Short mmCIF file of C-alpha atoms and ligand atoms in Angstrom, two decimals:
data_model
loop_
_atom_site.label_atom_id
_atom_site.label_comp_id
_atom_site.label_asym_id
_atom_site.label_seq_id
_atom_site.Cartn_x
_atom_site.Cartn_y
_atom_site.Cartn_z
CA MET A 1224 -0.34 -17.38 -15.20
CA THR A 1225 -0.52 -16.35 -11.59
CA ALA A 1226 0.10 -12.74 -10.77
CA TYR A 1227 0.23 -11.55 -7.23
CA ALA A 1228 -0.62 -7.96 -6.59
CA VAL A 1229 2.03 -6.48 -4.35
CA ILE A 1230 1.52 -3.02 -2.98
CA ALA A 1231 4.59 -1.00 -2.01
CA CYS A 1232 4.66 2.10 0.15
CA ASP A 1233 5.52 5.22 -1.84
CA ALA A 1234 6.17 7.49 1.11
CA GLU A 1235 9.31 9.58 0.96
CA VAL A 1236 11.44 9.15 4.05
CA PRO A 1237 13.76 12.11 4.65
CA GLY A 1238 17.35 10.97 4.25
CA LEU A 1239 16.41 7.46 3.21
CA GLY A 1240 14.34 7.82 0.07
CA ARG A 1241 11.35 5.60 -0.57
CA CYS A 1242 9.92 3.59 2.30
CA MET A 1243 9.27 0.59 -0.01
CA THR A 1244 7.46 -1.42 2.62
CA GLU A 1245 5.63 -4.10 0.69
CA ASP A 1246 2.57 -6.13 1.51
CA THR A 1247 0.61 -8.79 -0.29
CA PRO A 1248 -2.89 -9.26 1.05
CA LEU A 1249 -4.35 -12.65 1.80
CA GLY A 1250 -6.83 -14.10 -0.62
CA GLU A 1251 -4.63 -13.84 -3.71
CA PRO A 1252 -6.05 -10.63 -5.14
CA LYS A 1253 -5.67 -10.53 -8.90
CA THR A 1254 -5.64 -6.79 -9.30
CA ALA A 1255 -3.99 -3.92 -7.50
CA THR A 1256 -7.41 -2.42 -6.89
CA GLU A 1257 -8.58 -5.55 -5.12
CA ALA A 1258 -5.35 -5.70 -3.16
CA ARG A 1259 -5.76 -2.10 -1.98
CA GLN A 1260 -9.30 -2.79 -0.80
CA LYS A 1261 -8.00 -5.59 1.38
CA LEU A 1262 -4.98 -3.65 2.60
CA ARG A 1263 -7.14 -0.68 3.54
CA ARG A 1264 -8.55 -2.79 6.36
CA GLU A 1265 -5.00 -3.25 7.60
CA GLY A 1266 -4.35 0.47 7.65
CA TRP A 1267 -2.92 1.06 4.19
CA ARG A 1268 -4.04 4.11 2.31
CA ARG A 1269 -4.01 5.44 -1.22
CA THR A 1270 -3.44 9.15 -1.62
CA ARG A 1271 -5.28 11.39 -4.04
CA ASP A 1272 -2.17 11.68 -6.15
CA GLY A 1273 -1.98 7.90 -6.55
CA ARG A 1274 0.63 6.90 -3.98
CA ASP A 1275 0.27 3.95 -1.66
CA LEU A 1276 1.12 4.39 1.99
CA CYS A 1277 1.87 1.64 4.51
CA PRO A 1278 0.03 1.80 7.87
CA HIS A 1279 2.96 3.61 9.46
CA HIS A 1280 2.98 6.42 6.91
CA ALA A 1281 -0.80 6.45 6.46
CA ASN A 1282 -1.11 7.43 10.10
CA ARG A 1283 1.36 10.25 9.61
CA ALA A 1284 -0.42 11.54 6.51
CA ALA A 1285 -3.71 11.62 8.38
CA ALA A 1286 -2.27 13.66 11.21
ZN1 LIG B 859 5.83 3.48 4.52
#
């Protein structure tokens, strides 16, 4: 069984709802934790309350 870990952005976009940008890191990560470690290098972030943010929204959250 092959499972790809796909991380989706959980940012709330005013008027649009969830961002839902998805990314699957290279290297076929088998767990979400491994996937997040790889995506972090691409600018993704995980918030303290357990939400994933795409690079676009991660930059906003940091500001
Ligand atoms: Zn986003």
